CSV table of C-alpha atoms in Angstrom, one decimal:
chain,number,residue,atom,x,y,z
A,1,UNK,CA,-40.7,148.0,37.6
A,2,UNK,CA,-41.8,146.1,40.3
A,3,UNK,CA,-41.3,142.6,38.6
A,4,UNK,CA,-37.9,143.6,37.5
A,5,UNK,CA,-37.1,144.5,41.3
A,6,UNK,CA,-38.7,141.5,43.0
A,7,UNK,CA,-36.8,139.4,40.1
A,8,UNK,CA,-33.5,141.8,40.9
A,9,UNK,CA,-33.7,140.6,44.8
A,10,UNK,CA,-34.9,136.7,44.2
A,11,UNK,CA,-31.5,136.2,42.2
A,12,UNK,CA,-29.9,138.4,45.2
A,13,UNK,CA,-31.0,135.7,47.4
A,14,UNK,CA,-30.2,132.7,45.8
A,15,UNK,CA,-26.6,133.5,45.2
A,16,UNK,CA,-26.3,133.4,49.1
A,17,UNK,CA,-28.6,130.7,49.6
A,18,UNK,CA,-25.8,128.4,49.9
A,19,UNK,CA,-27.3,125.9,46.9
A,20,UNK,CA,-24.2,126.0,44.9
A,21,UNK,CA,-21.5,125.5,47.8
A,22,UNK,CA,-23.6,122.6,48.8
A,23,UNK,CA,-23.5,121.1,45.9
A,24,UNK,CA,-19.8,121.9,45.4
A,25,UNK,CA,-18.8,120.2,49.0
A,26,UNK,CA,-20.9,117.2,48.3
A,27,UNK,CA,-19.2,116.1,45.4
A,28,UNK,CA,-15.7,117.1,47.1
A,29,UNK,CA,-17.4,114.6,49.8
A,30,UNK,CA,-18.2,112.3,47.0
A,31,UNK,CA,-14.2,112.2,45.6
A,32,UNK,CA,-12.6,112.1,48.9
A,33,UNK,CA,-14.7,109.1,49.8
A,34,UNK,CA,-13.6,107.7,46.3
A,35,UNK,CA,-9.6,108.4,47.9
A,36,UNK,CA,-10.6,106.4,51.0
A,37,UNK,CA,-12.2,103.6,48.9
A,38,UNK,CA,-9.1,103.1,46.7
A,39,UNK,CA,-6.9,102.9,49.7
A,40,UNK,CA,-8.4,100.2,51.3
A,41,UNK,CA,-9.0,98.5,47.6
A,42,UNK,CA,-5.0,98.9,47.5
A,43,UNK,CA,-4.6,97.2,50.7
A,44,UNK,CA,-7.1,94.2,50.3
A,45,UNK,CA,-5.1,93.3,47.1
A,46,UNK,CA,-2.0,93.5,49.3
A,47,UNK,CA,-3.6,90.8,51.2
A,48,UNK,CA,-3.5,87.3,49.5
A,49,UNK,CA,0.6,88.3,48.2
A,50,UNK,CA,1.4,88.7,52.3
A,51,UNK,CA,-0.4,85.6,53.6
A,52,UNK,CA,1.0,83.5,50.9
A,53,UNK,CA,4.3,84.8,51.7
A,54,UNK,CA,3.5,84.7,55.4
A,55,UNK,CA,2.2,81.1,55.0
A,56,UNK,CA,5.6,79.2,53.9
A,57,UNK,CA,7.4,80.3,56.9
A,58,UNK,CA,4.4,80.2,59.2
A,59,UNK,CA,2.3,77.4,58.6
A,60,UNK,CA,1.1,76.3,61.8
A,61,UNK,CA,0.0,79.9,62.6
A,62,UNK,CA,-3.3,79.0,60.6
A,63,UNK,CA,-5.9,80.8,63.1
A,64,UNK,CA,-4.1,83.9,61.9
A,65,UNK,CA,-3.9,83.4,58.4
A,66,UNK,CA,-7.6,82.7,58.6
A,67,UNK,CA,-8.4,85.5,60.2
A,68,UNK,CA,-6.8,87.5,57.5
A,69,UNK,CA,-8.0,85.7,54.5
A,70,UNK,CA,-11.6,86.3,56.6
A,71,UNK,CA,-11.4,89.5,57.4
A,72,UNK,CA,-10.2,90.0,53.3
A,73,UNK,CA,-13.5,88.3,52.5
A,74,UNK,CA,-15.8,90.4,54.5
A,75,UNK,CA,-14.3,93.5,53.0
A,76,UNK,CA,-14.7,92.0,49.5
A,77,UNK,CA,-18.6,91.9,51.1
A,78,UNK,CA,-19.5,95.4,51.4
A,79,UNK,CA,-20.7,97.2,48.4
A,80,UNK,CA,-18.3,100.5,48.8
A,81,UNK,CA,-20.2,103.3,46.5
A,82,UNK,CA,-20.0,107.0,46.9
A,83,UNK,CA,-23.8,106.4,48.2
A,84,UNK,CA,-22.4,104.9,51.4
A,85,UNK,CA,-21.8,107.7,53.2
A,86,UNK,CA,-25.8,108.5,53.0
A,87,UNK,CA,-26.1,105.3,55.0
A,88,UNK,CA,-24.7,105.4,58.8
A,89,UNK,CA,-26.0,102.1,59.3
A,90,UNK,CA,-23.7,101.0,56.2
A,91,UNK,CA,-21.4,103.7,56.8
A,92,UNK,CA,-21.2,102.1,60.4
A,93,UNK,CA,-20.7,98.5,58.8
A,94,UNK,CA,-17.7,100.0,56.6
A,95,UNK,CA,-16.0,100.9,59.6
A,96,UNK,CA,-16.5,97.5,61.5
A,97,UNK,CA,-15.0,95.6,58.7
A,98,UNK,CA,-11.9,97.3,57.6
A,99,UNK,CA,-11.2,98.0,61.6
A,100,UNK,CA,-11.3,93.8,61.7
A,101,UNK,CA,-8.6,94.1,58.8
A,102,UNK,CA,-7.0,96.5,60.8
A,103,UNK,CA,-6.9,94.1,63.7
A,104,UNK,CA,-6.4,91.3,61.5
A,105,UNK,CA,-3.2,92.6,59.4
A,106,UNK,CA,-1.9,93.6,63.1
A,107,UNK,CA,-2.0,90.2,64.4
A,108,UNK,CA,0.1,88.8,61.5
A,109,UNK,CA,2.4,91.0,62.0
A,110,UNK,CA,3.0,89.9,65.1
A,111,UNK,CA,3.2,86.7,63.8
A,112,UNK,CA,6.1,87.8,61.3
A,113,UNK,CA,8.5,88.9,64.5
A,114,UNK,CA,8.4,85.5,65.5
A,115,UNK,CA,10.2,84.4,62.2
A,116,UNK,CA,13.7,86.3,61.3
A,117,UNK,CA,14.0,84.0,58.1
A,118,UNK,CA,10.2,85.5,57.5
A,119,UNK,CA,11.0,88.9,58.1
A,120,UNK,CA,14.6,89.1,56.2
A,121,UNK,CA,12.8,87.4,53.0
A,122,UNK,CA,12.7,90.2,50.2
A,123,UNK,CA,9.3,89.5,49.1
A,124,UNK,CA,8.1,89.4,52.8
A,125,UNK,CA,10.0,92.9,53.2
A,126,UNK,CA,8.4,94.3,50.0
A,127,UNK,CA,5.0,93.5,50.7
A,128,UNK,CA,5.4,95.1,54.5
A,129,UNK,CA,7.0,98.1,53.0
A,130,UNK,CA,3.7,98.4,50.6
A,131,UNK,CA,1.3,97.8,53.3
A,132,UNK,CA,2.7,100.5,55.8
A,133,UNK,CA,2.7,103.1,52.7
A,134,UNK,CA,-1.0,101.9,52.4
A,135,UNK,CA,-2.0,102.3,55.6
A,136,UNK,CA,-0.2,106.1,55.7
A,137,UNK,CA,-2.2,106.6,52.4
A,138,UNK,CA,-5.5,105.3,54.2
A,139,UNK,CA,-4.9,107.9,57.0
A,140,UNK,CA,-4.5,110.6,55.1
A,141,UNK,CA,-7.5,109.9,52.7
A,142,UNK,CA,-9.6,109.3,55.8
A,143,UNK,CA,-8.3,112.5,57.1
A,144,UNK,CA,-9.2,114.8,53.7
A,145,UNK,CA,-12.5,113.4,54.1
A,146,UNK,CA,-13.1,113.8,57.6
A,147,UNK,CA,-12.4,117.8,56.7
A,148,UNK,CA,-14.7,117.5,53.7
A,149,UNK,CA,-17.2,116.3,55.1
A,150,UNK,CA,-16.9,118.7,58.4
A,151,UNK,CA,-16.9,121.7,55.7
A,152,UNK,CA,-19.9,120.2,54.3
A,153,UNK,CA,-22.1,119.6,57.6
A,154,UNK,CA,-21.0,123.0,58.4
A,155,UNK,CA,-22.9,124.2,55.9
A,156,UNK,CA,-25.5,122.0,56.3
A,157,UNK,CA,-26.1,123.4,59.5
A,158,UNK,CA,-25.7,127.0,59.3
A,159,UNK,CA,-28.2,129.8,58.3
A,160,UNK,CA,-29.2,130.7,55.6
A,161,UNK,CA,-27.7,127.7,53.9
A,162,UNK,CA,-29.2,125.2,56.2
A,163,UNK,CA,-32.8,126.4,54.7
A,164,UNK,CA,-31.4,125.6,51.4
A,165,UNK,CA,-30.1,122.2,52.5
A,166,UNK,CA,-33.8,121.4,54.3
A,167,UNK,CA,-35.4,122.2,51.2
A,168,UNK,CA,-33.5,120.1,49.0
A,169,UNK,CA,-33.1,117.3,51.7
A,170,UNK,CA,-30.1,117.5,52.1
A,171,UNK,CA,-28.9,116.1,55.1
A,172,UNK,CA,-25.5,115.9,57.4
A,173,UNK,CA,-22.6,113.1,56.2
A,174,UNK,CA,-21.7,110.3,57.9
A,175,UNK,CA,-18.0,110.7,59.5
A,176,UNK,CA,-15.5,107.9,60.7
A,177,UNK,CA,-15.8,107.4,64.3
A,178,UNK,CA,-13.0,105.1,66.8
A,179,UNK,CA,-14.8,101.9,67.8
A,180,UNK,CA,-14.1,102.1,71.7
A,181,UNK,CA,-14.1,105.8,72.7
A,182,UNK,CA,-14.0,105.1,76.2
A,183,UNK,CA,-11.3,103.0,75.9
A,184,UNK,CA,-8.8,105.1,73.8
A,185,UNK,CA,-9.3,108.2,76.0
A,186,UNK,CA,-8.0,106.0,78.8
A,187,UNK,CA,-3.8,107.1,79.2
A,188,UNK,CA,-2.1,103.8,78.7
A,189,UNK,CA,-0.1,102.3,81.6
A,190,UNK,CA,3.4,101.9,81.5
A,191,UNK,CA,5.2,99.9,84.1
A,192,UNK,CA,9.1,99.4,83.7
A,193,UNK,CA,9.4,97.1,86.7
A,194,UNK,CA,10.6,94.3,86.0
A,195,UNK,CA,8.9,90.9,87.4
A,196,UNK,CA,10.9,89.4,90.6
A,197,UNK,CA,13.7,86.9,89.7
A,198,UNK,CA,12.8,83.2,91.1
């Protein structure tokens, strides 16, 4: 009787030991990343069709171009697996790469505004219209992972389930972070004087 009982409360404990929701947010962690991962795939392949496109119009704007085609490469660099996110040093890397795209892609669309042939070309238009649905697509998958993976350190953290998740070693999930804190918390400056007439 007493075997059946201490049997009867082990089970009792483990269906609140928090084993199986652990194991249910990690691999929600594991598909959102997936998400993230194909967004940024879609937008590196966007890449080479827009510089091309950009480069007929825009030749002597080659530091950019580079830039772009560089910034392209070092994506292509990183190995992005679901085993990343285990990694904040890698994790960390992720981030600094496709936040030079970022910076890169911004920088030739600058570019673009100087052209009005550039910017009234179909293909040109096309491509633009693609990448700005990307990037909305990247924001949103970066967002569903940011609240997986809050969810899952959540869980990770409180009791009784954060026993569980010490036993098993399993540990809290890297999250995207902004480069430059500081710098972003600032309120911009707007001045809407106008310079004095000479």
């Amino acid at each position: 009787m007493l075997r059946i009982l201490l049997a009867v409360l082990l089970l009792a404990g483990l269906t609140s030991c928090g084993y199986n929701d652990l194991q249910r947010q990690d691999e929600a962690i594991t598909a959102a990343w997936s998400e993230v991962l194909n967004q940024y795939q879609r937008r590196a392949d966007l890449v080479p069709n827009l510089v091309e496109t950009v480069k007929g119009y825009a030749a002597h704007e080659a530091d950019v171009l580079t830039a772009v085609t560089n910034a392209r490469a070092s994506v292509g660099s990183i190995k992005a697996t679901p085993e990343l996110v285990n990694d904040p040093k890698a994790f960390a890397r992720f981030q600094e790469v496709q936040g030079s795209m970022t910076s890169a892609l911004s920088r030739l669309m600058v570019v673009a505004e100087n052209y009005p042939q550039l910017k009234a070309d179909k293909n040109f238009q096309d491509l633009a219209a693609q990448l700005e649905g990307t990037e909305n697509r990247i924001t949103v998958a970066r967002n569903r992972y940011i609240e997986t993976v809050q969810t899952y350190n959540t869980t990770v953290r409180v009791f009784p389930s954060n026993l569980t998740a010490k036993m098993f070693g399993m540990e809290k999930k890297a999250n995207f972070t902004v480069e430059n804190e500081k710098a972003i918390s600032a309120p911009p400056k707007v001045d809407f004087s106008r310079p004095a007439q000479q």
